[in-house]
PDB file of C-alpha atoms in Angstrom:
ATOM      1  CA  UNK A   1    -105.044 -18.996 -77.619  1.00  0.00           C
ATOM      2  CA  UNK A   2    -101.362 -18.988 -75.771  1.00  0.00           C
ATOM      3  CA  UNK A   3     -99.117 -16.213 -76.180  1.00  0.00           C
ATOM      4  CA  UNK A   4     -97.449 -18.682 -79.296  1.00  0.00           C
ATOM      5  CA  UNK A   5    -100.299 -18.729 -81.048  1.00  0.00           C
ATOM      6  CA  UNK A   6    -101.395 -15.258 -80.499  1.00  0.00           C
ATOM      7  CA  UNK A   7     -98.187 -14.430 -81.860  1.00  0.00           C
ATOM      8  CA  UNK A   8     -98.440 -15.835 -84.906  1.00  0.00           C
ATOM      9  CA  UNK A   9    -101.838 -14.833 -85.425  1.00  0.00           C
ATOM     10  CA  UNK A  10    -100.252 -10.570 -84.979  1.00  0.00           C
ATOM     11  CA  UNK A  11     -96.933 -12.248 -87.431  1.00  0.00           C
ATOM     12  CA  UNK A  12     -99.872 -13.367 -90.306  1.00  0.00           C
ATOM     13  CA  UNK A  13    -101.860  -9.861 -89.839  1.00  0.00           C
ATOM     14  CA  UNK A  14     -98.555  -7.921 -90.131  1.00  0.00           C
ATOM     15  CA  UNK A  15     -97.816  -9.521 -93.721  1.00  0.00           C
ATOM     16  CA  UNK A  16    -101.560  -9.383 -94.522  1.00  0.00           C
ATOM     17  CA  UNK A  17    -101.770  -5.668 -93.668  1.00  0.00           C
ATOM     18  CA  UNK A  18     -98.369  -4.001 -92.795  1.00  0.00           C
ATOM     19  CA  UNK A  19    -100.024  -1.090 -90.574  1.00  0.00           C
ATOM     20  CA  UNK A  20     -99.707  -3.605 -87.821  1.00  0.00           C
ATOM     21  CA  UNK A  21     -95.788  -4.557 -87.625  1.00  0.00           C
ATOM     22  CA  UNK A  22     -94.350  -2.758 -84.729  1.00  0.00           C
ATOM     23  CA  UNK A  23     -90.517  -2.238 -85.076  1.00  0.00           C
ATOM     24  CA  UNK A  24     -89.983  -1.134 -81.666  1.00  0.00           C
ATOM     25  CA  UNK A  25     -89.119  -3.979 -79.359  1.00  0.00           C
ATOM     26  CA  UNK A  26     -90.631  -2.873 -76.752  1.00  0.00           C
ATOM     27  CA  UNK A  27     -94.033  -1.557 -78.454  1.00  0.00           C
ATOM     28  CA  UNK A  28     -94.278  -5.061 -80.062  1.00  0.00           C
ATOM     29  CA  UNK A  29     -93.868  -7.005 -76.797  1.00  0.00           C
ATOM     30  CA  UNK A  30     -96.641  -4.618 -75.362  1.00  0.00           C
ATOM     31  CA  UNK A  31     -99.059  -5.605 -78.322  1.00  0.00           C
ATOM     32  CA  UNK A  32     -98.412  -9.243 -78.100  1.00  0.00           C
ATOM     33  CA  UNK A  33     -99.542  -8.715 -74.541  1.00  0.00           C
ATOM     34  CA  UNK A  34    -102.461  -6.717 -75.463  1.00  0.00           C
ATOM     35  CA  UNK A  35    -103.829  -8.794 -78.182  1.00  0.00           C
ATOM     36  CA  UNK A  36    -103.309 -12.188 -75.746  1.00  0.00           C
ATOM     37  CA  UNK A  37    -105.148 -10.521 -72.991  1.00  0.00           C
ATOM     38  CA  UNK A  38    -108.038  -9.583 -74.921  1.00  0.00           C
ATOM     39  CA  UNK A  39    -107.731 -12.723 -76.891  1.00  0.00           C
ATOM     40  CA  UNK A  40    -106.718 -15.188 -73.868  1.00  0.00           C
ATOM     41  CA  UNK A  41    -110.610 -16.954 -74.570  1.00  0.00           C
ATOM     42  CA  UNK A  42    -110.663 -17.517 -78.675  1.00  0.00           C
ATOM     43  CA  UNK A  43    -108.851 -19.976 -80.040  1.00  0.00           C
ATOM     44  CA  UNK A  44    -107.290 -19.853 -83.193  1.00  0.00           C
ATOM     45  CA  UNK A  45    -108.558 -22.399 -84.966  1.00  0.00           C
ATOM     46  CA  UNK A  46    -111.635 -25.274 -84.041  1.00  0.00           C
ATOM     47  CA  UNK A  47    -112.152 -28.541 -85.980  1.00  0.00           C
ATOM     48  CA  UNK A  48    -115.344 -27.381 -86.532  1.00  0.00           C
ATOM     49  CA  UNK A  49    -115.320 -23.843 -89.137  1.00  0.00           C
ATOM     50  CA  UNK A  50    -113.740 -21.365 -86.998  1.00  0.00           C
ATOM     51  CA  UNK A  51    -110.200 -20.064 -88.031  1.00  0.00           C
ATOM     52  CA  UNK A  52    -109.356 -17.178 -86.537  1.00  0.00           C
ATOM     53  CA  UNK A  53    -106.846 -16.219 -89.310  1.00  0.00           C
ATOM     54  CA  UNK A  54    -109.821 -16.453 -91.674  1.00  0.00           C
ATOM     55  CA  UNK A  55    -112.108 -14.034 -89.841  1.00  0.00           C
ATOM     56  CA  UNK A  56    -108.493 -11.440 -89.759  1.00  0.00           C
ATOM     57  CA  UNK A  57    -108.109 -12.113 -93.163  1.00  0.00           C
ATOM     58  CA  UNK A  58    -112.081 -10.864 -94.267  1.00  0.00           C
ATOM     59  CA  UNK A  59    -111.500  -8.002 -92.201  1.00  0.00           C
ATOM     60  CA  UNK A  60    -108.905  -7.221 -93.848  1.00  0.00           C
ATOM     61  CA  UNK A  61    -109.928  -7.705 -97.364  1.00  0.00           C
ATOM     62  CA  UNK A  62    -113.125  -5.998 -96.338  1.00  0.00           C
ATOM     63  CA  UNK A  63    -112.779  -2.854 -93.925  1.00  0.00           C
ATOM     64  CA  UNK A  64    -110.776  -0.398 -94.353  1.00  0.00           C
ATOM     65  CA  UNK A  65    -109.645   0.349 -90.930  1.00  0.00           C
ATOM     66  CA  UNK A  66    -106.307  -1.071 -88.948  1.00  0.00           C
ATOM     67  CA  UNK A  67    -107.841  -4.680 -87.470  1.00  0.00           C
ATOM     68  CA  UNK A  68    -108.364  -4.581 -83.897  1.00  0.00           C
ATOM     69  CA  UNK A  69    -109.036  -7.419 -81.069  1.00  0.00           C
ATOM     70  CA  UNK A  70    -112.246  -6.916 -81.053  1.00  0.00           C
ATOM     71  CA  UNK A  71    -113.139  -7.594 -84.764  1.00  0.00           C
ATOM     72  CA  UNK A  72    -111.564 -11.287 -83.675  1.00  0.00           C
ATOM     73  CA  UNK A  73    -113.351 -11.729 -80.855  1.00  0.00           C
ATOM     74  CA  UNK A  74    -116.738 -10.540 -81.728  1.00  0.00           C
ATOM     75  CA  UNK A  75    -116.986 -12.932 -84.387  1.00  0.00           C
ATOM     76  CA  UNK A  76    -116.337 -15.751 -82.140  1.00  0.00           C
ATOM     77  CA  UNK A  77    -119.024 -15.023 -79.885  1.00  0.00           C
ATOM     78  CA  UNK A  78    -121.423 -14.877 -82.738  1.00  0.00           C
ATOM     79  CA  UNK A  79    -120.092 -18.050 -83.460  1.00  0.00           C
ATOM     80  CA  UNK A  80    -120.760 -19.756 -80.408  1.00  0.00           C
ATOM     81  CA  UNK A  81    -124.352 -18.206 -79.701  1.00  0.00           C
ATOM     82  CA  UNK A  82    -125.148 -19.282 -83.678  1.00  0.00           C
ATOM     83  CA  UNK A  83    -123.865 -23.171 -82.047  1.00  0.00           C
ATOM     84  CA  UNK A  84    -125.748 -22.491 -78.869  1.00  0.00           C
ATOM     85  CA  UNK A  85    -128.955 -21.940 -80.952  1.00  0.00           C
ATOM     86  CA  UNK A  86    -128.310 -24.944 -83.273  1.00  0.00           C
ATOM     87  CA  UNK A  87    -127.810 -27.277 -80.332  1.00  0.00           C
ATOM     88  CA  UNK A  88    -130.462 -29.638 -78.253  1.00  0.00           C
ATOM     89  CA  UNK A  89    -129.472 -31.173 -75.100  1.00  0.00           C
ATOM     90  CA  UNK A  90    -129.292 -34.666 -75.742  1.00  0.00           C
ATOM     91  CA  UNK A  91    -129.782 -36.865 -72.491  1.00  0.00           C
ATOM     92  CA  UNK A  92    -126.756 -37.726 -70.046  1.00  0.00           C
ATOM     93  CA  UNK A  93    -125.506 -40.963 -69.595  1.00  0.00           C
ATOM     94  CA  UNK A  94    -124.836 -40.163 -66.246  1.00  0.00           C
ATOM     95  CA  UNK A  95    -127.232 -41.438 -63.590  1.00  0.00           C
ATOM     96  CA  UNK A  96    -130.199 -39.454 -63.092  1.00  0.00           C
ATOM     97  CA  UNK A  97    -129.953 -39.580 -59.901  1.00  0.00           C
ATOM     98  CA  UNK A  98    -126.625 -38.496 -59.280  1.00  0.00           C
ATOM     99  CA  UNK A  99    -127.710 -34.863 -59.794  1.00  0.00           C
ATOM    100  CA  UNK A 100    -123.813 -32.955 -60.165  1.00  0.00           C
ATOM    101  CA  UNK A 101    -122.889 -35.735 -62.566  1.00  0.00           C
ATOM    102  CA  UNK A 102    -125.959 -35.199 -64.711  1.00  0.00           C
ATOM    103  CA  UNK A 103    -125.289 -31.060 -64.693  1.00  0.00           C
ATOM    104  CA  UNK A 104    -121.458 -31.481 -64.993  1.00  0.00           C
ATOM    105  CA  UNK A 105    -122.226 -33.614 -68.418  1.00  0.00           C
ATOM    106  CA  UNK A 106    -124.613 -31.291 -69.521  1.00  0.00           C
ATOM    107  CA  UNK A 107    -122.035 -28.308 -69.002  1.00  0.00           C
ATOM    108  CA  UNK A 108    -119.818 -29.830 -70.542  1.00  0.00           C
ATOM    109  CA  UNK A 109    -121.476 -31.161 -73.581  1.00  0.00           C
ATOM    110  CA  UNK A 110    -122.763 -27.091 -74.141  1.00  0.00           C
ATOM    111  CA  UNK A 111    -119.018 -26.185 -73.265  1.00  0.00           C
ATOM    112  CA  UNK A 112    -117.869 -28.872 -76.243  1.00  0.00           C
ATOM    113  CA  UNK A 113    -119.892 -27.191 -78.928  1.00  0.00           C
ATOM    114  CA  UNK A 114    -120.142 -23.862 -77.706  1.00  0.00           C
ATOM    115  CA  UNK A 115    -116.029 -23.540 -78.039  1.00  0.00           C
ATOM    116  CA  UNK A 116    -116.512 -25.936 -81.612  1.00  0.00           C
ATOM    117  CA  UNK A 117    -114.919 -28.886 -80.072  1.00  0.00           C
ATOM    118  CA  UNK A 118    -117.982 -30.914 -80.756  1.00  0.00           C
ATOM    119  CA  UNK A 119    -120.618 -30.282 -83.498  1.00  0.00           C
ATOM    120  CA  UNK A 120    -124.445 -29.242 -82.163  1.00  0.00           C
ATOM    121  CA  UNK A 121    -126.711 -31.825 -81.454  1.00  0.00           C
ATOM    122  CA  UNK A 122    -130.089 -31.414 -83.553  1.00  0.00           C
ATOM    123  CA  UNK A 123    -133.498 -32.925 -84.056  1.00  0.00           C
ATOM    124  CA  UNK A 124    -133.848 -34.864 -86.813  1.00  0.00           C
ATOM    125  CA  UNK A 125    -136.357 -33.019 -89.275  1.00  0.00           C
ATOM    126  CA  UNK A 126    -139.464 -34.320 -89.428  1.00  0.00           C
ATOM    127  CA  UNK A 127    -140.900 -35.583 -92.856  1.00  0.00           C
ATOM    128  CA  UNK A 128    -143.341 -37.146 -94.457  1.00  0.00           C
ATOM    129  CA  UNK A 129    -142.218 -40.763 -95.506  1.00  0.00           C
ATOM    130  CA  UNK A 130    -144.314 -43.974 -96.317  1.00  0.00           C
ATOM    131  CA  UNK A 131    -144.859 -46.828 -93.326  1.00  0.00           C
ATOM    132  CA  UNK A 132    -142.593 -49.345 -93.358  1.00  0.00           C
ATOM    133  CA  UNK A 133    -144.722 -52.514 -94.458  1.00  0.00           C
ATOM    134  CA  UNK A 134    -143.383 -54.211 -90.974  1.00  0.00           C
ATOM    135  CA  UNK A 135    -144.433 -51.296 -89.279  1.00  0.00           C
ATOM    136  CA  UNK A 136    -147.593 -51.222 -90.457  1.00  0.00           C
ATOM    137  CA  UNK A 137    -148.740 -54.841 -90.106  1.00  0.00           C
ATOM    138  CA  UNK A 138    -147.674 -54.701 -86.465  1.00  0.00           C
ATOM    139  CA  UNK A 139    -150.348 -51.210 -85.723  1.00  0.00           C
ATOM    140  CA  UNK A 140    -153.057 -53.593 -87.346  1.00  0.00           C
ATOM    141  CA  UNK A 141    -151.884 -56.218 -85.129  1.00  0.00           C
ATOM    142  CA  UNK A 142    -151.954 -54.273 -81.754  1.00  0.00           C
ATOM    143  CA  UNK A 143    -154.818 -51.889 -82.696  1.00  0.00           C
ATOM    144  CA  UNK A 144    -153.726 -49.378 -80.061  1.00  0.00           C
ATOM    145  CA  UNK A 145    -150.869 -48.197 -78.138  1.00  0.00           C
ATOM    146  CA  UNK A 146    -153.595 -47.963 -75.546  1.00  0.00           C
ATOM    147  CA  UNK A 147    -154.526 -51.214 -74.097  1.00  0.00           C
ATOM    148  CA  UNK A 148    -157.850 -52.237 -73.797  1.00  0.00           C
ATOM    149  CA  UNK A 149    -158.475 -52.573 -69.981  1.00  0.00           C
ATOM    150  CA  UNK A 150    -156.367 -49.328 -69.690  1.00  0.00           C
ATOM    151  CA  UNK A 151    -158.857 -47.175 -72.199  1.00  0.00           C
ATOM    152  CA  UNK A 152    -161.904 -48.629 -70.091  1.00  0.00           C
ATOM    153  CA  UNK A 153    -160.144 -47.569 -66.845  1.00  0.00           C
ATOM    154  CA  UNK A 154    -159.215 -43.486 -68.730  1.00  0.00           C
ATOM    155  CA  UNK A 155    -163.035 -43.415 -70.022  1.00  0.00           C
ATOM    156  CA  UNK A 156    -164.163 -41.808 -66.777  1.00  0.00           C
ATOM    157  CA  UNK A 157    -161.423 -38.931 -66.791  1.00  0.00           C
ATOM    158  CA  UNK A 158    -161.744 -38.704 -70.469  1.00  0.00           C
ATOM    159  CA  UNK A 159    -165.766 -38.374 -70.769  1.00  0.00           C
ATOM    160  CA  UNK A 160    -165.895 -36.501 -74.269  1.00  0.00           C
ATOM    161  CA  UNK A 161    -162.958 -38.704 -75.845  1.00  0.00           C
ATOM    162  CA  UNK A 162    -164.934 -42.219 -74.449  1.00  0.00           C
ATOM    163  CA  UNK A 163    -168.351 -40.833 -76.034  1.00  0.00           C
ATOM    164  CA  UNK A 164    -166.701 -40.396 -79.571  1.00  0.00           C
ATOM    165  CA  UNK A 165    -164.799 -43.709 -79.374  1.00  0.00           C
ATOM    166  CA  UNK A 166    -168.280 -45.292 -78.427  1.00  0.00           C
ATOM    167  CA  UNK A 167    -170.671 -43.578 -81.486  1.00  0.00           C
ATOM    168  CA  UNK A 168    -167.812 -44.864 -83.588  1.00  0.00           C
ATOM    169  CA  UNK A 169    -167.984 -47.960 -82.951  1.00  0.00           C
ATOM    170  CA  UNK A 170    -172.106 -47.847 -82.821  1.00  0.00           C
ATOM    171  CA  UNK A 171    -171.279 -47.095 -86.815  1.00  0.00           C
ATOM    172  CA  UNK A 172    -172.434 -43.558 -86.322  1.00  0.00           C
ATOM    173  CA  UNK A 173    -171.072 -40.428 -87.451  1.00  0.00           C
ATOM    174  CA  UNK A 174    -167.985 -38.770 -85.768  1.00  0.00           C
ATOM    175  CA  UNK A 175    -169.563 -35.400 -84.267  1.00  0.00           C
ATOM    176  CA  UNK A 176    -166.308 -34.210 -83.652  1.00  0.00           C
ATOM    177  CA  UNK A 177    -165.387 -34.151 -87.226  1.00  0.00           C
ATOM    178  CA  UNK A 178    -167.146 -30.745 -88.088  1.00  0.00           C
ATOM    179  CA  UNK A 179    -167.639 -27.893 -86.361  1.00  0.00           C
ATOM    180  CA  UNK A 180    -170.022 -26.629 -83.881  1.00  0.00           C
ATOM    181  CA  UNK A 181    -172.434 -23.934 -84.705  1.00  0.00           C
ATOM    182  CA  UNK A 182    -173.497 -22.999 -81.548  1.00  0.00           C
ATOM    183  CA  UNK A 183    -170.267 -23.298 -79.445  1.00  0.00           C
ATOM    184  CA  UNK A 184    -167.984 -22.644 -82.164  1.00  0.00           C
ATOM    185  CA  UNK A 185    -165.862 -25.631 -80.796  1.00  0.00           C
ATOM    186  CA  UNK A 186    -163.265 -26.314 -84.102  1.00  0.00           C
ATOM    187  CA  UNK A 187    -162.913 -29.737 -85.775  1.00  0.00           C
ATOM    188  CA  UNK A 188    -161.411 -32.382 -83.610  1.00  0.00           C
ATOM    189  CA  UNK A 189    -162.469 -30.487 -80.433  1.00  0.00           C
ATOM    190  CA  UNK A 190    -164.618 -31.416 -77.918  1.00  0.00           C
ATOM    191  CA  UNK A 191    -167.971 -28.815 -77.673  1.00  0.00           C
ATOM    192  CA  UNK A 192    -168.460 -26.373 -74.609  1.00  0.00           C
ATOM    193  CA  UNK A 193    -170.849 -25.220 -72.130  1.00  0.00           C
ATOM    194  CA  UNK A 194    -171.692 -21.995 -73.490  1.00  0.00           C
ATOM    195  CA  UNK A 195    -173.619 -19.706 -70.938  1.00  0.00           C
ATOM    196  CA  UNK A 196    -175.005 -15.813 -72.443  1.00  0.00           C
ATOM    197  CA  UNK A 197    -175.127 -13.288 -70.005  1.00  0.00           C
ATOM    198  CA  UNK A 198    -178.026 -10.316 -70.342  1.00  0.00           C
ATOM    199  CA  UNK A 199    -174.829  -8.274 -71.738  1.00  0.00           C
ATOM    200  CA  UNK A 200    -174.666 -10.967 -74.806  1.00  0.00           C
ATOM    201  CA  UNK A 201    -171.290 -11.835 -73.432  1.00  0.00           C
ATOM    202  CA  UNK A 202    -170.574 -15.350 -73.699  1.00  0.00           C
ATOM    203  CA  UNK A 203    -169.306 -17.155 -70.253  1.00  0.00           C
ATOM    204  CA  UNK A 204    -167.645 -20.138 -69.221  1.00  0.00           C
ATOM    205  CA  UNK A 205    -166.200 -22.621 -71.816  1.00  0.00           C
ATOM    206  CA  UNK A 206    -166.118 -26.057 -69.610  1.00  0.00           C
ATOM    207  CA  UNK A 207    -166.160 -28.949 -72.152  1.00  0.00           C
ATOM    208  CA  UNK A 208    -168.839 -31.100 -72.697  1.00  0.00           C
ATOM    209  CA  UNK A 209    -169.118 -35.075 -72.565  1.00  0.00           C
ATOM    210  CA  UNK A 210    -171.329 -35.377 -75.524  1.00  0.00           C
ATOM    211  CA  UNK A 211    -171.724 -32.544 -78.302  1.00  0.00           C
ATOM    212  CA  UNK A 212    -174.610 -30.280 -79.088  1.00  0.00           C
ATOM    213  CA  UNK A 213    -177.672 -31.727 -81.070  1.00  0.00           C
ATOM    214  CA  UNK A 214    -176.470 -29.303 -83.951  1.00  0.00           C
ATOM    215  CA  UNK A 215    -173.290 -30.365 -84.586  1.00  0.00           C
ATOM    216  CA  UNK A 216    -174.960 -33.673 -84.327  1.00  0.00           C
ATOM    217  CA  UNK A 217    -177.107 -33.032 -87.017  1.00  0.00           C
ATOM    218  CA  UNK A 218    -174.190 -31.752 -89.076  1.00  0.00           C
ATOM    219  CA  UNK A 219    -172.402 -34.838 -88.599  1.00  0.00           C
ATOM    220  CA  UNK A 220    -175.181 -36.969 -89.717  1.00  0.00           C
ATOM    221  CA  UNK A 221    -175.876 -35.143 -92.921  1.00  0.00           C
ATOM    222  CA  UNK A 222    -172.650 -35.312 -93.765  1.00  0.00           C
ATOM    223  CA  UNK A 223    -172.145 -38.976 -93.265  1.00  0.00           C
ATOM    224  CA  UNK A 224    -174.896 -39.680 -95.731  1.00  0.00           C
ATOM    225  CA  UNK A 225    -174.146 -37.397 -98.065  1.00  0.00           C
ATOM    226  CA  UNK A 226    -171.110 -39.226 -98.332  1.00  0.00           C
ATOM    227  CA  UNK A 227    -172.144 -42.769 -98.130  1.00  0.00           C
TER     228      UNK A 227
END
């Protein structure tokens, strides 16, 4: 805030609490200086919830000591780490490539919200909602987001993933949808190479392409017992 608005900020304090008023000229003009030093950085009001005569005035109403700078400004920069921690980065328009552009937008999109020019950016909360009907009949439609010719070309890098995929469509049970007794792999997780030292310590954890016979076995059972 200018030295204006600072003094009327001290002018709305003095009626507020009269403790404040300084009748001497030259003691006033030495607190106006004071207070704008100390408050050169907060403004007195955002368009976004921050008033600094509201944050005087609960003082005020709620402590029972003389207001100082401080109990201004220390609510303001609660105010702008609370924004800080509210706010996601959303992506520059600026060229990628044009690397000070891209950082001078981000700075100043932070600087925007931080000083309550500009409201935090958020993600949208995730929740549970029904398909749309268009949206739906277009997944049957494609299948997969993975293409064909592009899952063939993965099934080497992706050896466990490719030998579920395949039993599946073989019409036998997912293996992967219980859990391993002997590796302990969870559900949904591929099973690992389990070696036992003499110690009984259990070493190495590399993942297997197909699972053990057990879990297997498992599977099967439970795909008849269901069918």
């Amino acid at each position: 805030m200018d030295r204006r608005e600072t003094a009327a900020l001290l002018a709305y304090i003095g009626r507020l609490d009269p403790r404040t008023i300084r009748t001497d000229q030259g003691e006033a003009r030495d607190q106006l200086a004071q207070w704008h030093e100390l408050l050169d950085e907060v403004p007195l009001a955002t368009p976004h919830a921050w008033d600094a005569c509201v944050v005087a005035r609960r003082h005020i109403r709620v402590s029972p000591y003389q207001i100082l700078p401080a109990d201004i400004a220390r609510p303001w920069e609660s105010y702008k780490r609370d924004r800080l921690h509210r706010h996601t980065d959303p992506t520059p328009s600026a060229d990628p490539d044009d690397q000070a552009a891209w950082t001078a937008e981000l700075v100043g999109t932070r600087r925007a919200v931080a000083t309550g020019s500009a409201q935090p950016v958020m993600y949208r909360q995730l929740a549970a909602s029904r398909v749309s009907p268009r949206l739906e009949a277009r997944l049957k439609e494609v299948g997969s987001c993975i293409p064909p010719d592009v899952r063939a070309a993965l099934a080497p890098f992706r050896r466990a993933r490719a030998a579920r995929e395949a039993a599946l469509a073989q019409g036998q049970p997912d293996a992967l949808s219980v859990r391993c007794g002997w590796c302990e792999a969870p559900v949904g997780e591929p099973c690992r190479r389990r070696r036992v030292d003499p110690d009984g310590f259990a070493r190495g954890s590399a993942p297997r392409a197909t699972p053990h016979h057990c879990r297997l076995d498992l599977a099967a059972a439970q795909h008849a017992a269901l069918a």
